C-alpha positions in Angstrom: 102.3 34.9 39.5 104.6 34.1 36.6 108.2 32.5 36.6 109.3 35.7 35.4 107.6 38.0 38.5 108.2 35.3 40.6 112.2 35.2 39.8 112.4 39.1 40.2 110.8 38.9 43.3 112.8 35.7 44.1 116.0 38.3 43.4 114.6 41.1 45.2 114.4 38.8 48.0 117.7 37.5 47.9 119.1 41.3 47.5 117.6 42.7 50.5 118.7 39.0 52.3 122.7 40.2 51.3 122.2 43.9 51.8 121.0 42.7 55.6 123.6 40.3 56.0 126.3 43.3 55.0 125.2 45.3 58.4 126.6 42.8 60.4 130.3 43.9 60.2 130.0 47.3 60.0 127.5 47.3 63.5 129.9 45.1 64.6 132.3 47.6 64.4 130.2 50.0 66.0 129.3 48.3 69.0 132.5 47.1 69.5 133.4 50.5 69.5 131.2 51.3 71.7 132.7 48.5 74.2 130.7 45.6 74.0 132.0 42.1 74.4 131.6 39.1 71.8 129.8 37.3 73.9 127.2 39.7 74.9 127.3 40.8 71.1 126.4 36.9 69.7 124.3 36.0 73.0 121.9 38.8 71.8 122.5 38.3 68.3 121.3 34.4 68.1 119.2 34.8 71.1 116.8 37.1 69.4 117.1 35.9 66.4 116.3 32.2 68.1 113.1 33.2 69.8 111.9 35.0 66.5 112.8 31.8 64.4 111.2 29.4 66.5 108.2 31.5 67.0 107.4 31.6 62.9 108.6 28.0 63.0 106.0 26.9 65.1 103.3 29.0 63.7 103.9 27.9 60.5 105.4 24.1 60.5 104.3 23.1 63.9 107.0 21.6 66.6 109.6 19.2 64.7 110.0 15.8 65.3 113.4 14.7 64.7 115.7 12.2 65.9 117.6 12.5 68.7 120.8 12.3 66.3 119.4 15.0 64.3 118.8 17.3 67.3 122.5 16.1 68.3 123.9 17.1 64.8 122.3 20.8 64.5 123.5 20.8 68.4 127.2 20.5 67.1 126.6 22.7 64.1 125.5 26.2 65.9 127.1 25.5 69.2 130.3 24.7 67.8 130.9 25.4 64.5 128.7 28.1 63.4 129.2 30.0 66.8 133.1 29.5 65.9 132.8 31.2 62.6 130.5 34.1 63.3 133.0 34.5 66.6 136.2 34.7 64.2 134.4 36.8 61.6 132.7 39.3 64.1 136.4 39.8 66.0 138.2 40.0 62.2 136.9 44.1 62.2 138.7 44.5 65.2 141.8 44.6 63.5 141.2 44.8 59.6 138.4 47.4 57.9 134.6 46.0 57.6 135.2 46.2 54.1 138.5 43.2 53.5 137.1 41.3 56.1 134.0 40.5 53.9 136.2 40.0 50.6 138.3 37.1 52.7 135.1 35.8 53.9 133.6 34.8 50.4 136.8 32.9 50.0 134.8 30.3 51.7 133.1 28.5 48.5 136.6 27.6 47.2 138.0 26.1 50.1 134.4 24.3 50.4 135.3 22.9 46.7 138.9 22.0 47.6 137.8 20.1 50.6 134.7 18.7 48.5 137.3 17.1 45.8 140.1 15.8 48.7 136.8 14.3 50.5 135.9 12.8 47.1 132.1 14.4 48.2 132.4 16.2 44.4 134.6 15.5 41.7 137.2 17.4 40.3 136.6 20.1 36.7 138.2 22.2 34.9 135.0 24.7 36.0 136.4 23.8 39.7 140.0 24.1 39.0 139.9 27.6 36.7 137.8 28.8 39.7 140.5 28.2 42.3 143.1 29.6 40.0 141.2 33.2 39.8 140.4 33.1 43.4 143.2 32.5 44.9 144.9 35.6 42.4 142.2 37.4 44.0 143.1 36.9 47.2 146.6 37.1 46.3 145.8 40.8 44.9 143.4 41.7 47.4 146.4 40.7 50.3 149.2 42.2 49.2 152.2 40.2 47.9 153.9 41.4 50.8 151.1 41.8 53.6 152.0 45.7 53.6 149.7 47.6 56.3 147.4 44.5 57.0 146.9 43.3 60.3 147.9 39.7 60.1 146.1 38.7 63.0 142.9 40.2 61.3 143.5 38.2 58.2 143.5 35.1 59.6 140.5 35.7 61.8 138.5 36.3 58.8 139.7 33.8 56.7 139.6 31.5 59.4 135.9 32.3 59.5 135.9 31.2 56.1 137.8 27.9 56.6 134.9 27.0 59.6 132.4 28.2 57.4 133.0 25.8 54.9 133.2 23.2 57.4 130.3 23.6 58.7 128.3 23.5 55.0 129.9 20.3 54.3 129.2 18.8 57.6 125.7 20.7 57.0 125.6 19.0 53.3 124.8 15.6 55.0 122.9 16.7 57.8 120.7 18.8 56.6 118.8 17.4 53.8 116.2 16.0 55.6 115.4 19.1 57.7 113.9 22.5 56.8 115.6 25.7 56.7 113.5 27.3 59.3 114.0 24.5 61.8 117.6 24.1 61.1 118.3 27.8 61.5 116.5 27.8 64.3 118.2 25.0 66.0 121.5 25.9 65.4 120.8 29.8 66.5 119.9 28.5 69.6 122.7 26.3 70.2 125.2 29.0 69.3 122.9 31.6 71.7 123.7 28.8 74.4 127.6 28.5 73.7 128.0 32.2 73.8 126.1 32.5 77.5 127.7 29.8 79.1 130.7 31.4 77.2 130.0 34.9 78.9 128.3 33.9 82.0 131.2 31.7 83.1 134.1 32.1 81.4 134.8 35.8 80.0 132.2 37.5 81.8 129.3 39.9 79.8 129.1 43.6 79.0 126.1 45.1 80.7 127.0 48.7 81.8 126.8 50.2 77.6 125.0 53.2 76.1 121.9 53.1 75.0 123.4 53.6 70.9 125.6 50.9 71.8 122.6 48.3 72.7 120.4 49.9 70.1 123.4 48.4 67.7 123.5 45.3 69.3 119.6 44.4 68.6 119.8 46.2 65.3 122.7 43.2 64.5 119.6 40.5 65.8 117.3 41.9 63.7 119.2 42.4 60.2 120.1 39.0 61.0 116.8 37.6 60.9 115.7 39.7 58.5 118.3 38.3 56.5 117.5 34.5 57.1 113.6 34.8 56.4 114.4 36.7 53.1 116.8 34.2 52.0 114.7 31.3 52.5 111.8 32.9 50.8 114.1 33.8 48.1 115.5 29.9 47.8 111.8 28.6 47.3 111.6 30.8 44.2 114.7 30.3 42.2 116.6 27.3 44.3 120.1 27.5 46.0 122.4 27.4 43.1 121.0 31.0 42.0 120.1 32.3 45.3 124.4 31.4 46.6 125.3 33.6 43.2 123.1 36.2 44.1 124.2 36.8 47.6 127.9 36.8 46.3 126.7 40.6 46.4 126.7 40.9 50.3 130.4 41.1 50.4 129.9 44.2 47.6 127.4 46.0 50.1 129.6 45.7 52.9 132.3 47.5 50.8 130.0 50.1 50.2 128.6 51.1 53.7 132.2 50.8 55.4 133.3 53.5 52.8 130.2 55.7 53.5 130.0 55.1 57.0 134.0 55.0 58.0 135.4 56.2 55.6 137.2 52.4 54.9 139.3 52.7 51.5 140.7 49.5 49.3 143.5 50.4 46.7 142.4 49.2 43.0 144.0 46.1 43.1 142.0 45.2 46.3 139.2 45.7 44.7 139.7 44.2 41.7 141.0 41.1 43.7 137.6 40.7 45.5 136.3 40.9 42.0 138.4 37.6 40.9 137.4 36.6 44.6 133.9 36.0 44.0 133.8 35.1 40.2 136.4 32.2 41.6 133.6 30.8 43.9 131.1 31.6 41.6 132.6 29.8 38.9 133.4 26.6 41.3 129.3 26.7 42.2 128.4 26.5 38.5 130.7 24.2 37.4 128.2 21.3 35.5 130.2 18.5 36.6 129.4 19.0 40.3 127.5 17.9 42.8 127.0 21.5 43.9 127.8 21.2 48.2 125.8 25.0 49.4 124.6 26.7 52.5 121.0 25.9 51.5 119.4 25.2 54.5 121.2 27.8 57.1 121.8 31.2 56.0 122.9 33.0 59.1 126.8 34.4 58.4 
């Protein structure tokens, strides 16, 4: 195959990875609706998506050998702080439409550049700095000056998401290099699967007694998700991580889309032209040439 045919496919790939990824919140919606609980939700979510992971991961790579630190590390990373953020961004629909709750989401690769440059992990452009500028009048516009008819508490679930999530890819930065993408996904969607059981099972009790539609939304989450993660990875092997995070900066786009077809969800102009400066902000800060790009390369569940 050609680099061109292998770059469209490599796009292709990473399209149907973000259209997948853009089901997420708007089933979460649904199931929640239909009165599911977040545990039982993210139990099944990163369970299934766990024992299908591990299954290819074995077929394919064989059981990994890795340090007892290592195993430690991704331990911390899904049962903590990826299980935190897809908890936060799951509840954020509760209160706020599918739809913003994706645009504050991608604010996530600025605040990984501004905690990349006060760590001293990247260093400091004008790339970097004009991209924080546009996002952050992006968020500005896509907010509200004055917060009118948002749920606050919404707002900061989902940007709070967005702070864990770039936690966890700069913790993930270090971690990660020496570990593949299937095992590392793998790992941590087990690890979250745990927290989330021990999480229901002893603490806020699970949802069991839910219609049929309801449970067919909560495996349809599990398998978009994976879905989503083997299409991405495929896609990363074709045209690396730098491309692959600007291609997926049209997942938040998709969600927009099927939470105005599906509920009717409407964002004024300036919204949308806000999540516009949202992601050419982030995208700007992950091209910058003086970087030492920091990415969610080897785990691409959201």
């Amino acid at each position: 195959m050609s680099n061109k045919q292998d770059n469209s496919v490599a796009v292709l790939l990473i399209l149907i990875s973000a259209f997948w990824f853009s089901v997420y919140p708007i089933l979460g919606k649904v199931v929640f609706a239909g009165g599911a609980g977040l545990s039982t939700v993210l139990l099944f979510r990163f369970g299934i998506s766990a024992l299908t992971l591990w299954a290819i991961t074995i077929w394919r790579e064989g059981f990994p050998r890795l340090s007892l630190k290592s195993w430690l590390s991704l331990w911390l990373m899904g049962g903590v702080a990826y299980s935190m953020m897809a908890g936060l961004y799951i509840s954020s629909v509760l209160y706020i439409p599918a739809s913003l709750a994706a645009l504050l989401l991608y604010a996530y690769p600025i605040i990984v550049t501004v905690l990349a440059v006060l760590t001293k992990q990247e260093m400091f452009s004008r790339f970097k700095f004009a991209g924080l500028i546009i996002a952050t009048f992006g968020l500005v516009l896509v907010l509200g000056v004055a917060f009118q008819g948002i749920n606050i508490l919404g707002v900061l679930l989902a940007l709070g998401a967005a702070f864990v999530y770039a936690i966890y890819i700069l913790a993930g930065n270090k971690v990660l290099k020496t570990i593949s993408p299937l095992v590392s996904t793998a790992a941590i969607s087990t690890s979250a699967a745990l927290t989330y059981g021990v999480i229901g099972f002893q603490v806020s009790g699970m949802t069991w007694n839910l219609s049929w539609g309801t449970w067919m939304g909560i495996v349809g989450i599990a398998v978009s998700t994976i879905i989503a993660m083997l299409t991405f990875f495929e896609g990363i092997k074709r045209v690396g991580a730098t491309s692959a995070s600007i291609i997926s900066t049209t997942e938040p786009v998709m969600t927009v889309i099927l939470a105005v077809i599906i509920f009717q969800e409407h964002l004024t102009l300036w919204q949308v032209v806000g999540g516009i400066f949202v992601i050419a902000g982030g995208i700007l800060a992950v091209i910058s040439p003086a970087s030492k790009i920091i990415r969610p390369v080897n785990s691409s569940v959201h």
